[in-house]
mmCIF file of C-alpha atoms and ligand atoms in Angstrom:
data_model
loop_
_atom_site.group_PDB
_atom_site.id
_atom_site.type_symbol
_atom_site.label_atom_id
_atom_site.label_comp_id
_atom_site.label_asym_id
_atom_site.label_seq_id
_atom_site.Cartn_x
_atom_site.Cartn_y
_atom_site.Cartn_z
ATOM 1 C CA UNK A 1 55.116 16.813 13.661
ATOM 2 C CA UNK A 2 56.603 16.127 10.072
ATOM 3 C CA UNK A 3 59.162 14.379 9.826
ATOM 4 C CA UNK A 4 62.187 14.529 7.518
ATOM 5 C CA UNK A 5 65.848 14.011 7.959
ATOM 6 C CA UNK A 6 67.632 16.639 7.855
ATOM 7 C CA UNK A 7 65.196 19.400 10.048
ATOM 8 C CA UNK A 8 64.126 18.228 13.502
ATOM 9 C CA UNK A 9 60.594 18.499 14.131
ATOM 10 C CA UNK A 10 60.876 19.612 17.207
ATOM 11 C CA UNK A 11 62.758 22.360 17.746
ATOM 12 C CA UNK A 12 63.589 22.979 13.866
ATOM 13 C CA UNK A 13 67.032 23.013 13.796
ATOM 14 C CA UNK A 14 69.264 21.708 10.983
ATOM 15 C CA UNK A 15 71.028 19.239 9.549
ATOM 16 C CA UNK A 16 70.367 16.305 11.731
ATOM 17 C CA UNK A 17 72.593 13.649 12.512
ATOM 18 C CA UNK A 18 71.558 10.210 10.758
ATOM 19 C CA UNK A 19 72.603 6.231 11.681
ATOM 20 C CA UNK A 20 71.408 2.954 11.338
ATOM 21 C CA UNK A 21 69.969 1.204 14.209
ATOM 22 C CA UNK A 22 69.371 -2.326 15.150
ATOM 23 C CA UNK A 23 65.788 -3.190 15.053
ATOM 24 C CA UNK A 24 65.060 -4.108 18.423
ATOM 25 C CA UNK A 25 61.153 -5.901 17.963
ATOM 26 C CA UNK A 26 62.052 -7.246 14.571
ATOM 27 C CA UNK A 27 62.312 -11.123 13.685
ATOM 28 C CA UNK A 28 65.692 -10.995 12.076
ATOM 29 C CA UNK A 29 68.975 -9.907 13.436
ATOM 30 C CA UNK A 30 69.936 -7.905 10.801
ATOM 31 C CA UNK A 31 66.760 -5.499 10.166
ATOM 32 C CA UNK A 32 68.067 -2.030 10.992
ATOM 33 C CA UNK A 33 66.059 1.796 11.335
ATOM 34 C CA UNK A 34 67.100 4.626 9.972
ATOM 35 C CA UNK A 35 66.831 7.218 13.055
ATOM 36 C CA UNK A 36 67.713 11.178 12.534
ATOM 37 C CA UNK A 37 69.146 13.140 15.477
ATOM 38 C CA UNK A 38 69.143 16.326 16.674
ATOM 39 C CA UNK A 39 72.369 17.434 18.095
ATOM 40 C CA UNK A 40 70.364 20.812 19.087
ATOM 41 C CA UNK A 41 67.610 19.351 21.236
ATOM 42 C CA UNK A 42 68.817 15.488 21.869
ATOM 43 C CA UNK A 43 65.767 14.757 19.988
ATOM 44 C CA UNK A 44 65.392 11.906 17.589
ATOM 45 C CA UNK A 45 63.097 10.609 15.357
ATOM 46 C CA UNK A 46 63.049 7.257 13.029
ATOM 47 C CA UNK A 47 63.095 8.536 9.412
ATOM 48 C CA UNK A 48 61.939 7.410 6.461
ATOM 49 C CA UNK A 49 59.238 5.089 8.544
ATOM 50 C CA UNK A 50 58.873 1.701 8.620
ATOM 51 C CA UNK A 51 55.083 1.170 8.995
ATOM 52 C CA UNK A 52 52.474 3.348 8.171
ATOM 53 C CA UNK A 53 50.009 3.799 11.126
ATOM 54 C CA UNK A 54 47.410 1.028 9.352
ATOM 55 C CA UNK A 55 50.375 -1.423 9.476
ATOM 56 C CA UNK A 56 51.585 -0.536 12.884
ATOM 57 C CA UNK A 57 47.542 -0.825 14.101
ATOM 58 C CA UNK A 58 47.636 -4.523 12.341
ATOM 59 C CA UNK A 59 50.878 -5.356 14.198
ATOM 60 C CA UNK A 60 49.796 -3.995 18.009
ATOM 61 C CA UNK A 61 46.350 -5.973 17.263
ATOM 62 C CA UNK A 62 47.846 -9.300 16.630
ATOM 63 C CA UNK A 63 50.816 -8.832 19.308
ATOM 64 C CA UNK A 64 47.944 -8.438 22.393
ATOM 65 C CA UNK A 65 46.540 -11.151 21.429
ATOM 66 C CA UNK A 66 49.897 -13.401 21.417
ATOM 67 C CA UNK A 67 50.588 -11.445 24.935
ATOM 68 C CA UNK A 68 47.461 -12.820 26.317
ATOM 69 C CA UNK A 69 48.384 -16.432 25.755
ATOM 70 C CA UNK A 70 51.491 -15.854 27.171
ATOM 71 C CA UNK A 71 52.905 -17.766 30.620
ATOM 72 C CA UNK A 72 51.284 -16.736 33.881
ATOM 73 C CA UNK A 73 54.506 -15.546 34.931
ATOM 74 C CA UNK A 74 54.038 -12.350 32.183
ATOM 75 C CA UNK A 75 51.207 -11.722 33.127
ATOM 76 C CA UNK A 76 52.364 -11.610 36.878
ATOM 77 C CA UNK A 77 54.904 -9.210 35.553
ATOM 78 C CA UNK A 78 52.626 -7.128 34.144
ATOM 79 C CA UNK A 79 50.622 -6.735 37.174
ATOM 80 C CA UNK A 80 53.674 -5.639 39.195
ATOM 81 C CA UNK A 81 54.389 -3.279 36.783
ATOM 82 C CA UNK A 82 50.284 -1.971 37.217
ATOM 83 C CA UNK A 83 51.212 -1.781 41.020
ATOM 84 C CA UNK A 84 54.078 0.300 40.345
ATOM 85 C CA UNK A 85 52.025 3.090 38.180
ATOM 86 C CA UNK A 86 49.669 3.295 40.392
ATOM 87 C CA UNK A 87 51.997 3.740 43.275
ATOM 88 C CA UNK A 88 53.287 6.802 41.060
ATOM 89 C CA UNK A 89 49.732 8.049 40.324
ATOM 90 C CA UNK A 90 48.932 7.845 44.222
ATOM 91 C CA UNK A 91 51.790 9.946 45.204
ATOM 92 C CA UNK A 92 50.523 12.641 42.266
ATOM 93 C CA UNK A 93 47.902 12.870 44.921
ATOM 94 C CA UNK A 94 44.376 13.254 42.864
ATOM 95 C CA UNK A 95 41.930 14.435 45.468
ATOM 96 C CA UNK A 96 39.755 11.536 43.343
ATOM 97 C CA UNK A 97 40.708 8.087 42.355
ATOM 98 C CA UNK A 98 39.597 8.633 38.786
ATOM 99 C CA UNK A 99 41.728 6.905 36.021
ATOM 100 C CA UNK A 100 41.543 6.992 31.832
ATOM 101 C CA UNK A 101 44.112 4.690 30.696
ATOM 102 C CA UNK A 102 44.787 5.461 26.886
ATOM 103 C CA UNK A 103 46.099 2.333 24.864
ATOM 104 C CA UNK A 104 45.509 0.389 27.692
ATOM 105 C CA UNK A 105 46.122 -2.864 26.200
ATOM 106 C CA UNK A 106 44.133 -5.836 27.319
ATOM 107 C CA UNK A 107 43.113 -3.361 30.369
ATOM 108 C CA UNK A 108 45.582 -4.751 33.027
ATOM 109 C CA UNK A 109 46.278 -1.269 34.848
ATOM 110 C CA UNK A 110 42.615 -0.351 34.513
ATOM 111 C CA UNK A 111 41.595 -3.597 36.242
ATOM 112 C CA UNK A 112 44.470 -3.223 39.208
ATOM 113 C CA UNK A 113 43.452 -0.210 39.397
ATOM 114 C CA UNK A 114 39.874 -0.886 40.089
ATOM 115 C CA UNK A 115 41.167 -3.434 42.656
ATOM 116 C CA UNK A 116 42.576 -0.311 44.641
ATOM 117 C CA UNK A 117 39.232 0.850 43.983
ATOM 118 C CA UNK A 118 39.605 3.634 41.269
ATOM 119 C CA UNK A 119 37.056 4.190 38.777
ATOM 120 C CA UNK A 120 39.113 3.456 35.714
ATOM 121 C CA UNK A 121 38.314 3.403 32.135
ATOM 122 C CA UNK A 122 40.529 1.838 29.494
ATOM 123 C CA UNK A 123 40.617 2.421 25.764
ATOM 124 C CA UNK A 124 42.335 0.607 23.401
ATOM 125 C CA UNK A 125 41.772 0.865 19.565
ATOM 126 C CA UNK A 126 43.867 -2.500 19.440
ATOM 127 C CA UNK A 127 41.977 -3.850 22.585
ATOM 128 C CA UNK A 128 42.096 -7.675 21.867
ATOM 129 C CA UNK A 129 38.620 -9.699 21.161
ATOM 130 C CA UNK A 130 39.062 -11.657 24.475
ATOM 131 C CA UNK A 131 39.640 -8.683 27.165
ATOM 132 C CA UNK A 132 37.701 -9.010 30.199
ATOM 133 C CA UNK A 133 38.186 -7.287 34.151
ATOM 134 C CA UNK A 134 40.509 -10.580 35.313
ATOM 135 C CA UNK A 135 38.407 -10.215 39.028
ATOM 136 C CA UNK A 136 35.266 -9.918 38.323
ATOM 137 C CA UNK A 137 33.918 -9.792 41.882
ATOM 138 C CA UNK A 138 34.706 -5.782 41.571
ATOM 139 C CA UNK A 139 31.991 -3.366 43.683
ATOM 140 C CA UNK A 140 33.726 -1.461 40.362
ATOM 141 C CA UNK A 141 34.620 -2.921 37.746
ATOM 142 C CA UNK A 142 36.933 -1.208 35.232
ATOM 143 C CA UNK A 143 35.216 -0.168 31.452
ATOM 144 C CA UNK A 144 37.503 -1.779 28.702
ATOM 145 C CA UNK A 145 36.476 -0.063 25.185
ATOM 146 C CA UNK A 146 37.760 -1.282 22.221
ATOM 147 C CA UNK A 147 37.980 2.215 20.637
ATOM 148 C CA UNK A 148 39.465 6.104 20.599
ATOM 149 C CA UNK A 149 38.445 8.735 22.623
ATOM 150 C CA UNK A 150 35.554 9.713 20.397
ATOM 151 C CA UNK A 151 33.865 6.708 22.222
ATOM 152 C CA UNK A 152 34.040 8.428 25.745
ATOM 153 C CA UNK A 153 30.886 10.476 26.812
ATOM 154 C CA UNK A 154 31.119 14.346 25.857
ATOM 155 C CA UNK A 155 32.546 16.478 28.561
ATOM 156 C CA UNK A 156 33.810 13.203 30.652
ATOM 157 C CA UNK A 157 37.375 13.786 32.524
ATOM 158 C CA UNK A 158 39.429 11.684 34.716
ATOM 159 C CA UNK A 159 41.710 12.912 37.455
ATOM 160 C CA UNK A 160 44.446 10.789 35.845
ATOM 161 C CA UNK A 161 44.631 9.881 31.865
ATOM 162 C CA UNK A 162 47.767 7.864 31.643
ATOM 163 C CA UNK A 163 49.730 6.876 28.222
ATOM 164 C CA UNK A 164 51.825 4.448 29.110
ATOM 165 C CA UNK A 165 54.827 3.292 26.271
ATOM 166 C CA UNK A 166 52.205 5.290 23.982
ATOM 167 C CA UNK A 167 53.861 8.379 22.766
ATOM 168 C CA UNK A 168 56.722 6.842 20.676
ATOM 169 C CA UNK A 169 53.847 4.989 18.549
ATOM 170 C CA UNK A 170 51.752 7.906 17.540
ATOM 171 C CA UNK A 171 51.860 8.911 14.170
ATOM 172 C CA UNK A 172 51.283 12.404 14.855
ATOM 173 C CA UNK A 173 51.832 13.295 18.740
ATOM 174 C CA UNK A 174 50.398 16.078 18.883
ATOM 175 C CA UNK A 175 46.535 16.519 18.279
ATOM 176 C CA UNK A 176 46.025 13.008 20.324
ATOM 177 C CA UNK A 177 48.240 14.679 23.119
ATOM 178 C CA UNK A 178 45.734 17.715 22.965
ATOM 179 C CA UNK A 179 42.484 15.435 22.878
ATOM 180 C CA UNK A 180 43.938 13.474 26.415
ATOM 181 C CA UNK A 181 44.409 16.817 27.873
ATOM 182 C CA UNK A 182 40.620 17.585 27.114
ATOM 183 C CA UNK A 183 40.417 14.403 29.375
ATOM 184 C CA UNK A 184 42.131 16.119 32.072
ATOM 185 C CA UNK A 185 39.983 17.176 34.683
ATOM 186 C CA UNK A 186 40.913 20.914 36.314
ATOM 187 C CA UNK A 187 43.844 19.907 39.197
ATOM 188 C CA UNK A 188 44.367 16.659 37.592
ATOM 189 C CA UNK A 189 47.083 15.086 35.569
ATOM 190 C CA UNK A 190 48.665 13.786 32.272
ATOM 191 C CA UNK A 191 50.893 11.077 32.631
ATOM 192 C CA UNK A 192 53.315 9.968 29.736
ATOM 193 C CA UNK A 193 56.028 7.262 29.742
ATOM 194 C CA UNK A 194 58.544 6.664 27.096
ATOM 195 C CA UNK A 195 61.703 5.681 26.261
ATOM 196 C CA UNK A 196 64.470 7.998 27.872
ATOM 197 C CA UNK A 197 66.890 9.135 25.377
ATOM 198 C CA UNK A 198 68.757 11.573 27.500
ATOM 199 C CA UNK A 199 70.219 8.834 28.873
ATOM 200 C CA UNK A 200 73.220 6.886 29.905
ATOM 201 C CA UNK A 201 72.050 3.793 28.881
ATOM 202 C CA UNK A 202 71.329 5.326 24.893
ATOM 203 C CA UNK A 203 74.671 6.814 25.360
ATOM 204 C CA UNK A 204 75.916 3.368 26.027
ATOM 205 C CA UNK A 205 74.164 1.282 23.855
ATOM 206 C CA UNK A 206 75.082 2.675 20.214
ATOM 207 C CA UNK A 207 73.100 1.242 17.368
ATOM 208 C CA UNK A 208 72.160 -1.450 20.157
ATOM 209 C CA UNK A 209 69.777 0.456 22.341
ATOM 210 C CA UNK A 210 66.427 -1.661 23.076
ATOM 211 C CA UNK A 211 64.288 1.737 22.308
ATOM 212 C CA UNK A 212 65.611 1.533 18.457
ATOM 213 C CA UNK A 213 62.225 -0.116 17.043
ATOM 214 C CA UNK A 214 60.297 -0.489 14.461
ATOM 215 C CA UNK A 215 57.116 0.569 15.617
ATOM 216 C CA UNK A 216 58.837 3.570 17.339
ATOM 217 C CA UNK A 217 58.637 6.665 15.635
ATOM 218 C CA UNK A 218 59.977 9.389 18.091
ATOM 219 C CA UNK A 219 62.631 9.086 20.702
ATOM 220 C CA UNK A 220 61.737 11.696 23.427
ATOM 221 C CA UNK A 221 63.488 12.686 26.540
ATOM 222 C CA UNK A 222 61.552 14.573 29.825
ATOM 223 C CA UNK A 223 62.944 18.086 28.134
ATOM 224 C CA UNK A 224 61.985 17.487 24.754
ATOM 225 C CA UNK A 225 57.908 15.960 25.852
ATOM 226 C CA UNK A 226 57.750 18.642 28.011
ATOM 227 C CA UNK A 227 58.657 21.155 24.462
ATOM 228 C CA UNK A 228 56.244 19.304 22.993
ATOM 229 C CA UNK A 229 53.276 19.620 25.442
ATOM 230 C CA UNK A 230 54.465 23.423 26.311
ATOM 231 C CA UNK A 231 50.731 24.273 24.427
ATOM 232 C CA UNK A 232 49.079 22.674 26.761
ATOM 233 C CA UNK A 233 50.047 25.166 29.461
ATOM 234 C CA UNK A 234 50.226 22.380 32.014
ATOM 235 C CA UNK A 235 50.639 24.260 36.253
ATOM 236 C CA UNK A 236 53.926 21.951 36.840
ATOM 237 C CA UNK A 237 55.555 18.793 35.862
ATOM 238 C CA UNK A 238 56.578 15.918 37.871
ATOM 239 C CA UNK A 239 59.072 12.938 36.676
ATOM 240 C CA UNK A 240 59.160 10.126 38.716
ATOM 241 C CA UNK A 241 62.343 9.528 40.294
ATOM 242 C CA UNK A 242 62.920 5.586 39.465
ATOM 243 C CA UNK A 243 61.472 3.688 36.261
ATOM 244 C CA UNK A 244 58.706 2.104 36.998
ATOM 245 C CA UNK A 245 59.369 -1.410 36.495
ATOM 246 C CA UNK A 246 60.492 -3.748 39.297
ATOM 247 C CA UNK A 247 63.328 -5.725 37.226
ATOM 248 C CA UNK A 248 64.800 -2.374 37.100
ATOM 249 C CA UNK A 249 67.114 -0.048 39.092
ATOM 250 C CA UNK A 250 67.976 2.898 37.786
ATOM 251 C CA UNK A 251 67.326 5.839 39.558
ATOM 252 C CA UNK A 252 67.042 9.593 38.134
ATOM 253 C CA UNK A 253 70.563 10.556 38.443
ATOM 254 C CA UNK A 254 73.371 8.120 37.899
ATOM 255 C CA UNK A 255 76.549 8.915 39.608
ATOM 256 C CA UNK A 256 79.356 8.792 36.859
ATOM 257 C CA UNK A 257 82.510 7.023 37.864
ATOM 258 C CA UNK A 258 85.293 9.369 39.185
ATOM 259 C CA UNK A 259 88.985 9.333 37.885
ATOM 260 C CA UNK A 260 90.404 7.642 40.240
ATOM 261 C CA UNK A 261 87.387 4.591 40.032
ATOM 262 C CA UNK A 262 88.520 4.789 36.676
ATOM 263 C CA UNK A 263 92.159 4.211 37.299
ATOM 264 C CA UNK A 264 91.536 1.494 39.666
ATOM 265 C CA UNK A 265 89.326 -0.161 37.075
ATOM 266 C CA UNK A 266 92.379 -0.116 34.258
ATOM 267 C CA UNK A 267 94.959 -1.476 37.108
ATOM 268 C CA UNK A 268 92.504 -4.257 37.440
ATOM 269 C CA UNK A 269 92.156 -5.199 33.553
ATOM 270 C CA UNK A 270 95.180 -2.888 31.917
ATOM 271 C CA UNK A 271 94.697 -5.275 28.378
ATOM 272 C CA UNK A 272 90.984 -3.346 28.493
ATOM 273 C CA UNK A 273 92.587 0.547 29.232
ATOM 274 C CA UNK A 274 91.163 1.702 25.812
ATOM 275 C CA UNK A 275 87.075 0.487 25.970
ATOM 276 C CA UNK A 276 87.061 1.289 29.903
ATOM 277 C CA UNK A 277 88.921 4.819 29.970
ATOM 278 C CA UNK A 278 85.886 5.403 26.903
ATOM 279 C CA UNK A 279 82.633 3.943 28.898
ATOM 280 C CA UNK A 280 83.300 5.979 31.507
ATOM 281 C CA UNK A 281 83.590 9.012 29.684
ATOM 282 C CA UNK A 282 80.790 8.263 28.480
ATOM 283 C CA UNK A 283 78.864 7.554 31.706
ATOM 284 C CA UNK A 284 80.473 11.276 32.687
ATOM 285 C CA UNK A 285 79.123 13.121 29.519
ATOM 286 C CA UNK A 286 76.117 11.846 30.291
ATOM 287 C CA UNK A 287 75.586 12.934 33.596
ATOM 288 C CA UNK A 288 77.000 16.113 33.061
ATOM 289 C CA UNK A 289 74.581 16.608 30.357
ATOM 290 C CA UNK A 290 71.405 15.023 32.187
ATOM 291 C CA UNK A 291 71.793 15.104 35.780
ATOM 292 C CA UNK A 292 68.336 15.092 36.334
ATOM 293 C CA UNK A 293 67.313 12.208 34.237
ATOM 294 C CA UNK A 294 70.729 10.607 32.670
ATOM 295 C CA UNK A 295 70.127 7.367 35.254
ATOM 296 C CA UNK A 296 66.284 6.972 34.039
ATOM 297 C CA UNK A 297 66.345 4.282 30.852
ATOM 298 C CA UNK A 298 62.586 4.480 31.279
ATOM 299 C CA UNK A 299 61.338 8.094 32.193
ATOM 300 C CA UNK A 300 57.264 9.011 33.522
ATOM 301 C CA UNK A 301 56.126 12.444 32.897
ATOM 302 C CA UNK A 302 53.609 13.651 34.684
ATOM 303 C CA UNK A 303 51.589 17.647 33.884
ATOM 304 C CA UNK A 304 49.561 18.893 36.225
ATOM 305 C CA UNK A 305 45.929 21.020 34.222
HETATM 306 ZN ZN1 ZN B 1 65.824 19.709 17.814
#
């Protein structure tokens, strides 16, 4: 995909819509990103960039490493998070336990996952120096390789390749899409989570939305990563019906408030008529343009070869 800002590079449409958003992973407050919309598609994409894909390489490198020395309770976190996946990947029902985790970080899925006794690989150009299977008592252990998928054995394919909070980063989607799919093994799956901009909680959070980053390039929705992957002549999607983190609880569709919960809710707090009547509007819209996804702020993709 090329970017620019006024075609989308999606679905090719123009002029796209353009604002300033607040820079969620930056330092300072006041760092903003310049992100194009489609009004077409309910694509976006951040435009002109921020890093270059050397620069955002540098950044992810150094930021494992500072996640690594991180409390006990993160990494806790993390592993609930790994149970979570998995839980999703189990319910995919792979006839084999067989896992490639692409930008795997310091490997924590890929070693949970060898706990539950997959055989899991893990790749990570930005692995960090110091990652290591945390059990190592594993009949299994999990393969960390600090490296692209040129380092995997010719012909090798998993029953699950997973790109978790990838997708957004890529500097070009596409051809690293295609190369995981090569990874697919016949009856197996492609699993992709991302930021969900079809959302209520984008909807809601303006030039405020967590997802506005720096180091995020693309701002997909389930419709608009399944356009994308529509090459691939995947059997059938799946999206998972909850975000897969256990802080959260959204589910897929969000019911909007009614008129009358809206009424009630200006009675309550008439001095705040104006901002209430206008969230839940908003909260409508969006479920009346989503209502299969609106409630997801998180979404996981999953494409059956
Ligand atoms: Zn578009």
């Amino acid at each position: 995909m090329n970017p620019d800002s006024r075609t989308c590079p999606l679905c090719s449409a123009s002029p796209a819509e353009t604002f300033l958003g607040r820079a969620f992973d930056a330092p300072e407050q006041d760092t903003t990103v310049s992100i194009c919309a489609c009004p077409a598609c309910d694509f976006a994409w951040q435009w002109p960039l921020e890093r270059t894909a050397q620069e955002s390489a540098a950044v992810f490198h150094s930021e494992y490493q500072a996640a690594r020395k991180e409390s006990y309770f993160d990494k806790e976190r993390r592993g609930e998070v790994a149970a979570l996946q998995l839980d999703f990947l189990d319910e995919l029902g792979p006839p084999e336990r067989t896992l490639l985790d692409i930008g795997c970080g310091d490997g924590t899925l890929a070693t949970a996952a060898a706990q539950r006794r997959w055989a899991a690989v893990g790749l990570d150009p930005a692995m960090p120096e110091d990652a290591a299977p945390v059990a190592t008592n594993l009949a299994r252990p999990p393969r960390l390789i600090r490296g692209t998928l040129e380092q995997l054995g010719a012909g090798e394919q998993f029953m699950c390749v997973t790109l978790w909070d990838v997708v957004e980063h890529l500097p070009d989607p596409e051809p690293t899409l295609a190369q995981a799919w090569e990874r697919v093994a016949p009856g197996g799956w492609l699993v992709l989570e991302t930021g969900n901009y079809q959302s209520t909680e984008r909807m809601l959070s303006g030039q405020h939305w967590w997802a506005w980053q720096l180091d995020h390039r693309w701002y997909f929705a389930p419709s608009t990563l399944a356009r994308l992957l529509e090459p691939l002549r995947f059997r059938q999607s799946c999206l998972a019906r909850r975000v897969l983190r256990p802080w959260s609880t959204g589910n897929a569709y969000n019911q909007p408030p009614s008129a009358l919960q809206t009424a009630l809710s200006i009675a309550k707090r008439p001095w705040r008529a104006q901002p209430i009547a206008a969230e839940h509007a908003t909260r409508r819209q969006a479920a009346a343009r989503w209502p299969e996804w609106s409630g997801l702020s998180i979404f996981t993709l999953a494409l059956q070869k």
